[in-house]
């Protein structure tokens, strides 16, 4: 079903093993989900992608982990990535998203898509009030 | 620049005036931004769109107003609606989004788009662990 | 503003002149809109694109001209092509689209985008009833 | 396969039963397709979505039902919603779309996507002739 | 799974047979992949689509075949067409794309998507240096 | 026009100055284009983005620089980023893309978008021949 074959024994490669170990340590779980197993077809791509995910998503920052996962999920829905919609719905729930919050996220995503298309269809000019003053 | 002309004296139409009044009351401001002025070319479309925006975005709910605006902004970026990116960046700031949080939202949007495309390119199969049990 | 410069005297090139003449004859107007002037930077691209537009849009067929322009407009909105939204809003009006029909097209485009995103977000499985029997 | 579980006995909830009853009455069929069964995970989302679909798609208006379904289908194709492509291909056929019209819709969708991308790639400026005069 | 049924004995129709024969001759293989079998539900659509694919992709030109297939693959990833991602990954490999080049294509697609979204989110103005002088 | 204000004297910040210096050295030019001036509103975002662009685009690798820029441009067109279409058209030309190659890139992008939409509209099943054997 995939366009590359994931390595059969990925952790024989010390670069891949180091990334997988860091995923396990950072996430406090033994579960390595498929995106990492498939990215492992190229060690450099795997290392760089994980480094960025770890820095942005798994490091304390100006937004709380649940909000970050919900933003990731909203983007994944609009980009229409089925794998990502599954993994980040699970991720947002794991960070505390309730069913009511999930439903509300869906309402916002749906409403935003609707008004986005209306603004594009009408070619509405930007209000001067929204522009920044230098 | 737009594909419809907004009505010149929109509030002469009582249906439009009622919506504009409700926008002013709900948002506690005299500012009616352009999307509403252009949607006013069709009173039904204006009424329905505002009713939904009010219900989803301006009613206390399971998510706080800043998070809701940030989700709306993330969707607007991916849908590539310039008007909406401007209005919802302003909206999120008005609800409290700091510059650091803005930068972080951008990092998440950019990272999610990147991994979304990688998962699509690789056609990664969904892990059974992400599927719900009935 | 554009990424190629349109030829200054495009009709000096007989291949371009032949296309422009055919556009004028087919559409019964002297107006050659910009997309053709810019595509003229490559005569082959111009010829092939016009041949396809003529065959699909300017030849009597199973759908009436107004419906065809409205479908073209709907696609252009979702693909977010500002030039095309302008030209095909004008085109649909020229083929008879009323203001009420324009408003209705916008409602459908907005609603479809909304339910499209909901179905993606929920990963709704296709009903067996929708599948074709061989 | 989905990201939420549909309620097992949805019609035990009177709000959901009322929507399902209205779908059956409006469409004159006992078939409730999956999008409604999954949206039923949140009664408010179900009610609001159905109310809008009924108002826009199942109420006599300025466009005929077949044209409306074909516009919905065109948007669903570009938004790349597999579920929606299936359900609205079936819907358009049920409203009278012939195989020849289906093929023509596909030609328009494909051609529009092509010229949309060309106009974006060339950054073609909008002709003054397309702009509305105030 | 599809929205049209492919003809059962497509080559009984001489127009379809002519296209299939030309595909086999042009590609030097007996394999007719599914997109052609399904497009055969409308002979005109099949003929026109193949004629364009042959002219653009199977005719010696200013770009080498591998680069052309890689560009096709990059577009297919962003347009999120699963069928096309599979067929053009196979196509690019058949034209010589190595695993290292595949990984690099993925890095570029992912990086471009990331910076595309950042530029949209920031609404960065185009540098005058990028504009063409007339 | 933008949603953040670029710093007025960006190189007063040593982190920003280091990135700008590296851009100038790497590209052998004094020109710092706007995307970097606007990303400089957040030093971390600037540093990370440049590091990735430098690693992927400005380091000798399995693909030649012109092919890499053309892939970047193709993605930017489909993602519909006007800024990026301008900057990467310029970039590809600077790396050697001729006008004939530019026209051909456009033909491929347009054709791929067309067949992508047809495959989505038809929901064509993936041929077993395209699947990898384990």
Short mmCIF file of C-alpha atoms in Angstrom, two decimals, chain F residues 37-129:
data_model
loop_
_atom_site.label_atom_id
_atom_site.label_comp_id
_atom_site.label_asym_id
_atom_site.label_seq_id
_atom_site.Cartn_x
_atom_site.Cartn_y
_atom_site.Cartn_z
CA UNK F 37 13.16 39.68 6.60
CA UNK F 38 9.66 38.70 7.74
CA UNK F 39 10.62 35.39 9.33
CA UNK F 40 13.06 37.47 11.38
CA UNK F 41 10.14 38.51 13.61
CA UNK F 42 11.03 35.29 15.48
CA UNK F 43 14.73 34.42 15.58
CA UNK F 44 14.15 30.74 16.27
CA UNK F 45 11.76 30.36 13.33
CA UNK F 46 14.26 32.18 11.09
CA UNK F 47 17.20 30.03 12.17
CA UNK F 48 15.37 26.74 11.77
CA UNK F 49 13.86 27.61 8.41
CA UNK F 50 17.13 28.79 6.94
CA UNK F 51 19.01 25.77 8.29
CA UNK F 52 16.58 23.49 6.48
CA UNK F 53 16.60 25.48 3.23
CA UNK F 54 20.40 25.50 3.28
CA UNK F 55 20.63 21.76 3.96
CA UNK F 56 18.08 20.75 1.33
CA UNK F 57 18.58 23.34 -1.39
CA UNK F 58 22.12 24.70 -1.08
CA UNK F 59 24.08 21.52 -0.41
CA UNK F 60 25.35 19.24 -3.22
CA UNK F 61 23.14 16.19 -3.37
CA UNK F 62 21.59 13.49 -5.53
CA UNK F 63 19.67 16.00 -7.64
CA UNK F 64 21.11 18.96 -9.53
CA UNK F 65 20.23 22.52 -8.39
CA UNK F 66 18.00 23.30 -11.38
CA UNK F 67 15.87 20.19 -10.91
CA UNK F 68 15.54 20.99 -7.22
CA UNK F 69 14.34 24.53 -7.94
CA UNK F 70 11.89 23.27 -10.55
CA UNK F 71 10.42 20.79 -8.05
CA UNK F 72 10.13 23.61 -5.50
CA UNK F 73 8.39 25.75 -8.08
CA UNK F 74 5.93 22.99 -9.05
CA UNK F 75 4.96 22.50 -5.40
CA UNK F 76 4.61 26.27 -4.89
CA UNK F 77 2.24 26.52 -7.85
CA UNK F 78 -0.04 23.77 -6.55
CA UNK F 79 0.06 25.20 -3.02
CA UNK F 80 -0.84 28.51 -4.65
CA UNK F 81 1.72 30.66 -2.83
CA UNK F 82 2.10 33.81 -4.96
CA UNK F 83 5.27 34.92 -3.18
CA UNK F 84 6.83 31.49 -3.65
CA UNK F 85 5.81 31.23 -7.30
CA UNK F 86 7.64 34.49 -7.94
CA UNK F 87 10.73 33.66 -5.91
CA UNK F 88 11.13 30.12 -7.21
CA UNK F 89 10.46 31.04 -10.84
CA UNK F 90 13.34 33.48 -10.40
CA UNK F 91 15.32 30.81 -8.57
CA UNK F 92 14.85 28.18 -11.25
CA UNK F 93 15.83 30.66 -13.96
CA UNK F 94 18.94 31.58 -11.98
CA UNK F 95 19.88 27.88 -11.91
CA UNK F 96 19.50 27.56 -15.67
CA UNK F 97 15.83 26.93 -16.48
CA UNK F 98 15.25 28.07 -20.06
CA UNK F 99 12.00 29.51 -21.39
CA UNK F 100 11.30 26.21 -23.17
CA UNK F 101 11.83 24.31 -19.94
CA UNK F 102 9.61 26.77 -18.06
CA UNK F 103 6.83 26.21 -20.61
CA UNK F 104 7.28 22.48 -20.29
CA UNK F 105 7.14 22.61 -16.51
CA UNK F 106 3.83 24.46 -16.86
CA UNK F 107 2.49 21.81 -19.22
CA UNK F 108 3.39 19.05 -16.77
CA UNK F 109 1.92 20.89 -13.79
CA UNK F 110 -1.29 21.54 -15.72
CA UNK F 111 -1.56 18.01 -17.07
CA UNK F 112 -0.81 16.42 -13.71
CA UNK F 113 -3.49 18.54 -12.02
CA UNK F 114 -5.92 17.46 -14.68
CA UNK F 115 -5.26 13.73 -14.39
CA UNK F 116 -5.04 13.99 -10.58
CA UNK F 117 -8.60 15.35 -10.55
CA UNK F 118 -9.81 12.71 -13.01
CA UNK F 119 -8.38 9.90 -10.88
CA UNK F 120 -10.00 11.38 -7.77
CA UNK F 121 -13.33 11.90 -9.54
CA UNK F 122 -13.34 8.31 -10.79
CA UNK F 123 -11.87 6.87 -7.57
CA UNK F 124 -9.65 4.65 -9.71
CA UNK F 125 -8.29 1.67 -7.73
CA UNK F 126 -4.53 1.30 -7.56
CA UNK F 127 -3.20 -1.39 -9.91
CA UNK F 128 -1.59 -4.32 -8.05
CA UNK F 129 1.37 -3.83 -10.39
#
